[in-house]
One Martini backbone bead per residue (centre of mass of N, CA, C, O) as a GRO file, in nm:
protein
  145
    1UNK     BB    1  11.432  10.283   6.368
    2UNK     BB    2  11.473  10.534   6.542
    3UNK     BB    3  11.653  10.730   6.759
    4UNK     BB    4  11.360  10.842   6.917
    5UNK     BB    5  11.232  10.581   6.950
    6UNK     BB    6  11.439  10.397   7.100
    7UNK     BB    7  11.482  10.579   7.340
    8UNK     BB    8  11.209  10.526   7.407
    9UNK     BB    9  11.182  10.212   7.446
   10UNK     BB   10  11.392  10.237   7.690
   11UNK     BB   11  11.260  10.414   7.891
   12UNK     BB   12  10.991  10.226   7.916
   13UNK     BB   13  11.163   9.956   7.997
   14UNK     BB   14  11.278  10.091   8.246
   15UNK     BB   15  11.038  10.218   8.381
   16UNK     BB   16  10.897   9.898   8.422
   17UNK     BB   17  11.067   9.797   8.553
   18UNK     BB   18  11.112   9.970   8.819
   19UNK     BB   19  10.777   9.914   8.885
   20UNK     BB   20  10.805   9.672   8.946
   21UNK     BB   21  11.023   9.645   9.157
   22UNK     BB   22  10.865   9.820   9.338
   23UNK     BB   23  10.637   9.627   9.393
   24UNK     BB   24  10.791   9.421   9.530
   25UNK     BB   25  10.925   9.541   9.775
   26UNK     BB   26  10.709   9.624   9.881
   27UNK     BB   27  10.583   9.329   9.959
   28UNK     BB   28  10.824   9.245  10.110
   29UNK     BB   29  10.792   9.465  10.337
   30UNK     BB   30  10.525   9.392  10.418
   31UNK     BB   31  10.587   9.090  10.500
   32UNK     BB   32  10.763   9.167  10.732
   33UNK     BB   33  10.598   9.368  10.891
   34UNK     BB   34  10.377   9.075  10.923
   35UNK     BB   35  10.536   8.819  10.923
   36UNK     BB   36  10.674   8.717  10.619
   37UNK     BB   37  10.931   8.582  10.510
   38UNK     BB   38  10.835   8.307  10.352
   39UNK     BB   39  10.724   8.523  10.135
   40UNK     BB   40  11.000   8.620  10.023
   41UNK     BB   41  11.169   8.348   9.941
   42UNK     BB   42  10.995   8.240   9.733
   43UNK     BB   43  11.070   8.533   9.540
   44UNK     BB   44  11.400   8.559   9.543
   45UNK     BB   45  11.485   8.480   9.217
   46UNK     BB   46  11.316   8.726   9.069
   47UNK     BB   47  11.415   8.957   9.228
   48UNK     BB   48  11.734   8.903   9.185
   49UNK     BB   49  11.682   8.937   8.890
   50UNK     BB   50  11.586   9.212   8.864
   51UNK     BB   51  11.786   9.371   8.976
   52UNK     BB   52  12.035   9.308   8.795
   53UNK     BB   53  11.897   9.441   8.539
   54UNK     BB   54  11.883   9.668   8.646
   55UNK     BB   55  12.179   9.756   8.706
   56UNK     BB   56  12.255   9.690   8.408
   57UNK     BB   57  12.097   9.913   8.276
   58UNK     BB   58  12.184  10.208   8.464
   59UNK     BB   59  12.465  10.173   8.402
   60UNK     BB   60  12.443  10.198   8.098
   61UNK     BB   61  12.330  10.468   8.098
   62UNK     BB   62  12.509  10.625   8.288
   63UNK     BB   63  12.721  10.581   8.080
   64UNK     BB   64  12.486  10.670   7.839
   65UNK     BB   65  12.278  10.890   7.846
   66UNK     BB   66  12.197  10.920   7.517
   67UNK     BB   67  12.021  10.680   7.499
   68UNK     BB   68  11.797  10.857   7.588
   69UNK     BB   69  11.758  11.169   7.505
   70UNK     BB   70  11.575  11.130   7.270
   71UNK     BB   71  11.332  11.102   7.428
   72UNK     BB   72  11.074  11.220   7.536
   73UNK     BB   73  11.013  11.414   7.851
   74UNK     BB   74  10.775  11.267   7.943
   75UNK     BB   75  10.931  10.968   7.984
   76UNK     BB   76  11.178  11.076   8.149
   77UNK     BB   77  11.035  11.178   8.367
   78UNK     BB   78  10.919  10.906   8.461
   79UNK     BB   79  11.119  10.763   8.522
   80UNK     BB   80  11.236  10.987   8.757
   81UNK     BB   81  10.976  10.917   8.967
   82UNK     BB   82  11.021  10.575   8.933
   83UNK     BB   83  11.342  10.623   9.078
   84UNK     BB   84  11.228  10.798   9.324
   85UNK     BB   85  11.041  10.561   9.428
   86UNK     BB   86  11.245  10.323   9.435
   87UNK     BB   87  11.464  10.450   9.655
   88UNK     BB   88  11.224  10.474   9.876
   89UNK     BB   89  11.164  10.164   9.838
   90UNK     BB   90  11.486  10.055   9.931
   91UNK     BB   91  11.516  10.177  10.212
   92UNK     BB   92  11.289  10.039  10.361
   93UNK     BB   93  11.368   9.738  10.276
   94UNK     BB   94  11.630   9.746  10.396
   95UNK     BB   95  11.539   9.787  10.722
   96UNK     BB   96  11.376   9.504  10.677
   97UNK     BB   97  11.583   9.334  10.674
   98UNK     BB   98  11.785   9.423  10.893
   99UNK     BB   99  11.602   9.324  11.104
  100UNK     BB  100  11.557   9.037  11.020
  101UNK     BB  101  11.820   8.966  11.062
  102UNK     BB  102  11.855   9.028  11.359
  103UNK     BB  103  11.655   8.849  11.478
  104UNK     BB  104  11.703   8.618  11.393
  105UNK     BB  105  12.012   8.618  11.528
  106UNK     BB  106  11.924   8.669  11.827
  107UNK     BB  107  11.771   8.365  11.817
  108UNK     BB  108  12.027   8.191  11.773
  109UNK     BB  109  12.168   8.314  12.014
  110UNK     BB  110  11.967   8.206  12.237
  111UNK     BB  111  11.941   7.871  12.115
  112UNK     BB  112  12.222   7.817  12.218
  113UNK     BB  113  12.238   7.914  12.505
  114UNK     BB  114  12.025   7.679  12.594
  115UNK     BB  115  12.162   7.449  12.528
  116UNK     BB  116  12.456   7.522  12.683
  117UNK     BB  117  12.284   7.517  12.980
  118UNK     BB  118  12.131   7.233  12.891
  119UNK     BB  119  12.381   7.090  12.966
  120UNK     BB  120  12.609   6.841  13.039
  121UNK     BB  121  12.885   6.788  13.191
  122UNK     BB  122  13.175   6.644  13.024
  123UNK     BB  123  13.315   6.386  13.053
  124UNK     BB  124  13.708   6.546  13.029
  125UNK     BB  125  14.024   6.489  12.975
  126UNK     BB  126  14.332   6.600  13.038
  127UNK     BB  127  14.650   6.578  12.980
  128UNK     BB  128  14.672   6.466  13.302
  129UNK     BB  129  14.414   6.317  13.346
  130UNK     BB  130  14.227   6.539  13.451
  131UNK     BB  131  13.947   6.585  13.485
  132UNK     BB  132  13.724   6.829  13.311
  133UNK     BB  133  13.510   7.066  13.398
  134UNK     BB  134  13.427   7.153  13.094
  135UNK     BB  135  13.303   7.201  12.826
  136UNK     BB  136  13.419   7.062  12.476
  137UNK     BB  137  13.218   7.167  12.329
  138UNK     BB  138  13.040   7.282  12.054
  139UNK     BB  139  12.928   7.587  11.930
  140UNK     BB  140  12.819   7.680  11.595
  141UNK     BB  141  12.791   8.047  11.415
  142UNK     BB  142  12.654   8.144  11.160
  143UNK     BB  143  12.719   8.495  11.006
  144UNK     BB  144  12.575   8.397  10.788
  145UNK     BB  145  12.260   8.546  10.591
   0.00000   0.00000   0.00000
């Protein structure tokens, strides 16, 4: 395989990754927008294969320039568009996720809340022996999404 078959089949590797990606990522954001969280976490891991991949690709081409430039300039070119509406709905997604995490977090501390009010004060000694007033118990929440 010559040099410029090669940056050829690179270019076009890459491109397909992108292009993949970037429909997995609109149909995630159609989801979040749709109220279909749970459409999204199925295909969690496969997202996340994809991405990583995609990462350690453009490192590789960044870090590497040359490996593409034999490529002709009509590949590189779809590349280059492939990547810049990948980009444009990555930033969608971006706050497609950030919306879904915010409401998700404010469900938790209403029903935190509500649980806390709707408890009865648990009756609990003082060091002094003196019944304590406050409820003892604790509500736990993990603020990692």
């Amino acid at each position: 395989m010559s040099d410029t078959e090669l940056a050829q089949a690179r270019v076009r590797q890459l491109t397909t990754l992108t292009l993949r990606l970037t429909e997995r990522l609109k149909g995630e954001t159609a989801a979040f927008a749709d109220g279909r969280p749970q459409d999204v976490a199925a295909g969690l891991s496969e997202t996340q294969e994809m991405a990583n991949l995609y990462r350690r690709d453009s490192a590789h081409v960044k870090a590497n320039p040359a490996l593409l430039s034999g490529a002709p300039l009509e590949d590189r070119r779809t590349l280059v568009d492939a990547t810049r509406e990948f980009d444009a709905v990555l930033t969608r997604h971006s706050r497609a996720v950030d919306a879904a995490r915010q409401i998700s977090e404010g469900l938790v501390r209403a029903i935190a809340a509500e649980v806390t009010a709707a408890r009865t004060p648990a009756s609990a000694y003082a060091a002094d022996g003196r019944a304590s007033l406050g409820d003892g118990r604790a509500v736990a929440l993990n603020r990692m999404a």
